[in-house]
Amino acid sequence: MNKELQDKEFKQILSYYKEIQNKLQGRANREQKVIVRKAFNLAFNAHKTMRRRSGEPYIIHPLQVAIIVLEQMNLGATSVVCALLHDTVEDTDYTLKDIDTMFGTEVAAIIDGLTKIEDVSDTYISLQFENFKKILLYMSKDPRVILIKLADRLHNMRTLTFMPLEKQQKIASETLYLYAPLAHRLGFYNIKSELEDLSMKYQDPGSYNFIENKIKSTEESRELFISHFIQPIKEALVSKGIKFEIVGRTKSIYSIWQKMTKKQVPFEEVYDLFAIRIIIDVDVEHQKSACWSVYSVVTDIYKPNKDRLRDWISTPKGNGYQSLHTTVMSRTGKWVEVQIRSKQMDAIAENGFAAHWIYKQKESYISDDNSAQETVEDNQQTYEQNIETWLFNIKEILQGKESDQGEMIARVKMNLYSKEIYVFTPKGDEHTMPEYATVLDFAYEIDDKLGNYCIGAKVNNKLVPPSHVLRTGDQIEVITSQKQKVHEEWLSFAVTSKAKDNISNALERQRQLKINQGKAKLKEYLKKYNVEPDTANRDKLMNFTQINKQEDLYLAIYNGRITEAAIKKCFSPVGLAYRTLKPLRPVVKWFRGFFKLFTVNNAIHRKLNHNPKTVLLGENVLEIKQTIATCCNPVAGDAVIAFSLSDNEIEVHRVNCSEAIQLSARYGDRIVKAKWRVDEENAEFLAGISIKGFDNKGLVSNITGIIYKDFEVNCRSVRVETSEGLFEGTIMLYIQNVEHLNKLIARLKLISGIEKVERINSYYEEQRKKKK
């Protein structure tokens, strides 16, 4: 390396270090700054020969993590020391014992929580999840572990462009699936939005760039609109002597894309592209009434949408977030979201969980922002109850007996990202539940036995089943019966971990009871036919019935699948002959399979060669069976991602498919680069469209005419429903590529009476949407 470049890099490193020292002013004393310098020197020397994939010195990464910890989380000197040292034990020769000796037990414990587990006995998902699990469990000991990890992940996402494509997909999916929800749950909304945007940038670059360019191209007109919109509000607030600050902010790219996808509207029709935030300077005692006063001023000027009022002041979110949200109609006919909060509330919104934790610690490295601390004090008791409940739920999941780690990850994610509702007991006690929680979830939240015996409830004096989904404001009276038994189908609609765990435990108890009763029945039958109820005879029966596990045998007897007659037959001369000839069965099975081999093989080849050009190209995937995922039905031209199912089969998903995002987060090492061949003119792919409009005469004929005659498309299924003059249809059809599909959709939209045509993944997805 030439000296000029070396000097340039050294100056850059020193500038970052000086930035850290400047940001520590007011929140670290001289002794703590000396420790920070010591940590910097150690990290600098430990990483001296290391470089990142970008080519820059590795030390820049821990420096940037420390800056994020200071700038976006408002933490102090101890956290900076840990941020600087967070990779030393993992990537260098230093040990935890070294860190303990030089910086003390507190710092060493945090570094231990941040150090990845290097090996586990199971698959890759185990290693991936075990690291995330370790961090979450450490959070209850010292929250700075998870805060520094979030900062670490944020900087890694900012520099992800230098990683290979497969690594980008894995890290982006993992971030979107686990870390963005975690940032959301801890109240770091800016970090959460940036993580989501960066994940989308690498998962769906086409959509990301499209929205980014749209935002840039409309920036000038948007700023002019905001200026005109806030002017009368400013004048009214000044006349009332209210101290305030008004800022306008554009929504994140990912959230805009979510709105476009969910509502199936173009960029221009997303009405809440930006929000106006009014931050008022008022003492803690009067902040609630002051916010409502400002709300009154705003709604006197602009007409509000009553259905869009969100009062997070009277009922703060679980992470302590407080704000008043309303949507009003501007004078140009556009809806605008307005957020009203005090300075203290804004501090909580910006610093999230860190603001609460900093206040609680009351150590010398805390922020000098006294107003933020006062706000925390005002809501500390409620907040701590919420966060402790959340931490308890997370620990219960992570320390539970869940055998399927994929299910465990999904349950952790649900606890991280679920929106909340507020419901009440008949006596008026308030309970916070996750969105889509059911009566059954509520019953288990109150008491385990109440859930086990729940047969329904009265919700607002209306009788409903246990599966009824609750809404904010509902008052619930659970109805029970001692005759009720827990059913396996309850797991399909229960939402909370507590409910699912209790249901699983109750089902296991029921299963053990059935096993014991089946065992007693077998003993009774054997005694009846003078057969000794010993292990040898039990094994004979298992052999005869082709059951491998004794528990399954007892359950089959209890359920009546193995009858008394079958048991009698087993110990008769017929049963003896069956057991004698059993060793020959594998040979017979082999011959049967041999004769079927050619038929099965031909069937497989016919299926694979039906459209020989519908193939995917990727690195090292030629001659591999490729399966189109039925959850999203990608077609030629869609941005796709593939997952290795085995050594000779891959499954192809659209990149924005929710199932693909989960698979990427769980099985990051199975990602395969994939793209469409350019020579697939005659290929056909299954796709779906949903059509809505007014039921005019000849409407169905016009739709099918365009599909069959104009576009020469074959349909697999057509489902049509009409009600009170309205028409809804779902059509699954075979098309050539995404351009072909988009042209068909554009043509169908021109039919008189058609209001909406959109692409769907499947008919069943459409039905689920309707149920919701």
PDB file of N, CA, C and O in Angstrom, residues 119 239 505 511 515 520 594:
ATOM      1  N   ASP A 119     -20.354 -22.881  16.528  1.00  0.00           N
ATOM      2  CA  ASP A 119     -20.730 -24.201  16.036  1.00  0.00           C
ATOM      3  C   ASP A 119     -21.844 -24.788  16.892  1.00  0.00           C
ATOM      4  O   ASP A 119     -21.908 -24.550  18.085  1.00  0.00           O
ATOM      5  N   SER A 239     -50.394  32.542  17.264  1.00  0.00           N
ATOM      6  CA  SER A 239     -51.390  33.453  17.856  1.00  0.00           C
ATOM      7  C   SER A 239     -51.851  32.978  19.234  1.00  0.00           C
ATOM      8  O   SER A 239     -52.274  33.767  20.063  1.00  0.00           O
ATOM      9  N   ASN A 505     -49.550 -28.257  25.659  1.00  0.00           N
ATOM     10  CA  ASN A 505     -49.386 -29.018  26.909  1.00  0.00           C
ATOM     11  C   ASN A 505     -50.641 -29.822  27.240  1.00  0.00           C
ATOM     12  O   ASN A 505     -50.562 -30.985  27.670  1.00  0.00           O
ATOM     13  N   ARG A 511     -53.093 -36.848  25.296  1.00  0.00           N
ATOM     14  CA  ARG A 511     -52.468 -37.948  24.561  1.00  0.00           C
ATOM     15  C   ARG A 511     -51.960 -39.022  25.523  1.00  0.00           C
ATOM     16  O   ARG A 511     -52.160 -40.217  25.287  1.00  0.00           O
ATOM     17  N   ILE A 515     -53.016 -42.914  25.805  1.00  0.00           N
ATOM     18  CA  ILE A 515     -52.014 -43.989  25.766  1.00  0.00           C
ATOM     19  C   ILE A 515     -52.220 -44.943  26.932  1.00  0.00           C
ATOM     20  O   ILE A 515     -52.213 -46.178  26.762  1.00  0.00           O
ATOM     21  N   ALA A 520     -54.236 -50.148  28.929  1.00  0.00           N
ATOM     22  CA  ALA A 520     -55.119 -50.931  29.799  1.00  0.00           C
ATOM     23  C   ALA A 520     -56.045 -51.827  28.966  1.00  0.00           C
ATOM     24  O   ALA A 520     -56.306 -52.990  29.330  1.00  0.00           O
ATOM     25  N   PHE A 594     -39.990 -52.407  -8.719  1.00  0.00           N
ATOM     26  CA  PHE A 594     -39.245 -52.564  -9.967  1.00  0.00           C
ATOM     27  C   PHE A 594     -40.184 -52.486 -11.162  1.00  0.00           C
ATOM     28  O   PHE A 594     -39.897 -51.835 -12.164  1.00  0.00           O
TER      29      PHE A 594
END
